[in-house]
Amino acid sequence: MTYVTERPNLTHMEKTQVYLPSEELAALRKAAARSGRSVADLIREAIRRQVLKPPAKGPVALWDGEPKRTSVDHDSVHDDV
């Protein structure tokens, strides 16, 4: 939801608080400093990636039909005939 303002790239956001253990907050601050981004921006990205990602569509087929050779007889291709 975007609204008209003097700063056209500003998107409306609601303020919230997150309680983190000291170690996690320290790691988050280090990651923000390394990347040149804000802690809030990293948190928003994590939410978008984890919570707002589209659900998986289910298993993906790698092949079709009955298996021709299984791991049980995979050495048979090297047997002398």
PDB file of C-alpha atoms in Angstrom:
ATOM      1  CA  MET A   1       0.000   0.000   0.000  1.00  0.00           C
ATOM      2  CA  THR A   2       1.622   3.238  -1.153  1.00  0.00           C
ATOM      3  CA  TYR A   3       0.483   6.748  -0.392  1.00  0.00           C
ATOM      4  CA  VAL A   4       1.360  10.151  -1.821  1.00  0.00           C
ATOM      5  CA  THR A   5       4.191  11.918  -0.053  1.00  0.00           C
ATOM      6  CA  GLU A   6       7.063  14.266  -0.768  1.00  0.00           C
ATOM      7  CA  ARG A   7       9.313  11.191  -0.819  1.00  0.00           C
ATOM      8  CA  PRO A   8       7.799   9.097  -3.643  1.00  0.00           C
ATOM      9  CA  ASN A   9       9.687   5.868  -2.826  1.00  0.00           C
ATOM     10  CA  LEU A  10       8.416   5.681   0.753  1.00  0.00           C
ATOM     11  CA  THR A  11       6.076   2.742   1.336  1.00  0.00           C
ATOM     12  CA  HIS A  12       3.740   2.664   4.313  1.00  0.00           C
ATOM     13  CA  MET A  13       4.977   0.321   7.020  1.00  0.00           C
ATOM     14  CA  GLU A  14       3.789  -0.379  10.519  1.00  0.00           C
ATOM     15  CA  LYS A  15       6.233  -0.343  13.393  1.00  0.00           C
ATOM     16  CA  THR A  16       6.652  -3.520  15.399  1.00  0.00           C
ATOM     17  CA  GLN A  17       9.035  -4.880  18.003  1.00  0.00           C
ATOM     18  CA  VAL A  18      10.954  -8.125  17.954  1.00  0.00           C
ATOM     19  CA  TYR A  19      12.675  -9.594  20.990  1.00  0.00           C
ATOM     20  CA  LEU A  20      15.901 -11.427  20.156  1.00  0.00           C
ATOM     21  CA  PRO A  21      18.541 -13.130  22.275  1.00  0.00           C
ATOM     22  CA  SER A  22      21.772 -11.105  22.522  1.00  0.00           C
ATOM     23  CA  GLU A  23      23.699 -13.524  20.285  1.00  0.00           C
ATOM     24  CA  GLU A  24      21.131 -13.330  17.483  1.00  0.00           C
ATOM     25  CA  LEU A  25      20.960  -9.540  17.634  1.00  0.00           C
ATOM     26  CA  ALA A  26      24.757  -9.283  17.565  1.00  0.00           C
ATOM     27  CA  ALA A  27      24.930 -11.606  14.550  1.00  0.00           C
ATOM     28  CA  LEU A  28      22.191  -9.632  12.820  1.00  0.00           C
ATOM     29  CA  ARG A  29      24.006  -6.340  13.432  1.00  0.00           C
ATOM     30  CA  LYS A  30      27.258  -7.794  12.048  1.00  0.00           C
ATOM     31  CA  ALA A  31      25.460  -9.069   8.949  1.00  0.00           C
ATOM     32  CA  ALA A  32      23.861  -5.656   8.451  1.00  0.00           C
ATOM     33  CA  ALA A  33      27.223  -3.897   8.776  1.00  0.00           C
ATOM     34  CA  ARG A  34      28.880  -6.325   6.319  1.00  0.00           C
ATOM     35  CA  SER A  35      26.131  -5.884   3.747  1.00  0.00           C
ATOM     36  CA  GLY A  36      25.711  -2.129   4.194  1.00  0.00           C
ATOM     37  CA  ARG A  37      22.022  -2.594   4.948  1.00  0.00           C
ATOM     38  CA  SER A  38      19.917  -1.912   7.996  1.00  0.00           C
ATOM     39  CA  VAL A  39      18.916  -4.532  10.545  1.00  0.00           C
ATOM     40  CA  ALA A  40      15.274  -3.796   9.702  1.00  0.00           C
ATOM     41  CA  ASP A  41      15.921  -4.405   6.007  1.00  0.00           C
ATOM     42  CA  LEU A  42      17.503  -7.796   6.740  1.00  0.00           C
ATOM     43  CA  ILE A  43      14.534  -8.770   8.916  1.00  0.00           C
ATOM     44  CA  ARG A  44      12.067  -7.721   6.191  1.00  0.00           C
ATOM     45  CA  GLU A  45      13.989  -9.741   3.610  1.00  0.00           C
ATOM     46  CA  ALA A  46      14.008 -12.808   5.875  1.00  0.00           C
ATOM     47  CA  ILE A  47      10.240 -12.511   6.330  1.00  0.00           C
ATOM     48  CA  ARG A  48       9.696 -12.196   2.572  1.00  0.00           C
ATOM     49  CA  ARG A  49      11.894 -15.227   1.873  1.00  0.00           C
ATOM     50  CA  GLN A  50      10.557 -17.496   4.598  1.00  0.00           C
ATOM     51  CA  VAL A  51       6.981 -16.483   5.349  1.00  0.00           C
ATOM     52  CA  LEU A  52       5.785 -14.886   2.122  1.00  0.00           C
ATOM     53  CA  LYS A  53       7.404 -17.302  -0.335  1.00  0.00           C
ATOM     54  CA  PRO A  54       4.980 -19.171  -2.569  1.00  0.00           C
ATOM     55  CA  PRO A  55       4.130 -22.658  -1.328  1.00  0.00           C
ATOM     56  CA  ALA A  56       5.800 -25.597  -3.010  1.00  0.00           C
ATOM     57  CA  LYS A  57       3.747 -27.055  -5.835  1.00  0.00           C
ATOM     58  CA  GLY A  58       4.531 -30.616  -4.788  1.00  0.00           C
ATOM     59  CA  PRO A  59       7.096 -33.159  -5.885  1.00  0.00           C
ATOM     60  CA  VAL A  60       8.818 -32.645  -9.216  1.00  0.00           C
ATOM     61  CA  ALA A  61       9.142 -35.675 -11.491  1.00  0.00           C
ATOM     62  CA  LEU A  62      12.670 -36.348 -12.670  1.00  0.00           C
ATOM     63  CA  TRP A  63      11.697 -39.151 -15.056  1.00  0.00           C
ATOM     64  CA  ASP A  64       8.625 -40.985 -16.256  1.00  0.00           C
ATOM     65  CA  GLY A  65       7.779 -44.683 -16.331  1.00  0.00           C
ATOM     66  CA  GLU A  66       9.086 -47.737 -14.556  1.00  0.00           C
ATOM     67  CA  PRO A  67      12.739 -47.797 -13.514  1.00  0.00           C
ATOM     68  CA  LYS A  68      14.861 -49.811 -15.959  1.00  0.00           C
ATOM     69  CA  ARG A  69      17.751 -50.548 -13.603  1.00  0.00           C
ATOM     70  CA  THR A  70      17.707 -50.184  -9.872  1.00  0.00           C
ATOM     71  CA  SER A  71      20.478 -49.975  -7.316  1.00  0.00           C
ATOM     72  CA  VAL A  72      19.932 -53.676  -6.619  1.00  0.00           C
ATOM     73  CA  ASP A  73      21.222 -54.751 -10.040  1.00  0.00           C
ATOM     74  CA  HIS A  74      23.351 -51.762 -11.041  1.00  0.00           C
ATOM     75  CA  ASP A  75      26.541 -53.874 -11.166  1.00  0.00           C
ATOM     76  CA  SER A  76      25.004 -56.272 -13.692  1.00  0.00           C
ATOM     77  CA  VAL A  77      25.955 -53.928 -16.541  1.00  0.00           C
ATOM     78  CA  HIS A  78      29.587 -54.930 -15.890  1.00  0.00           C
ATOM     79  CA  ASP A  79      28.956 -58.689 -15.768  1.00  0.00           C
ATOM     80  CA  ASP A  80      30.322 -60.826 -18.604  1.00  0.00           C
ATOM     81  CA  VAL A  81      27.575 -62.256 -20.746  1.00  0.00           C
TER      82      VAL A  81
END
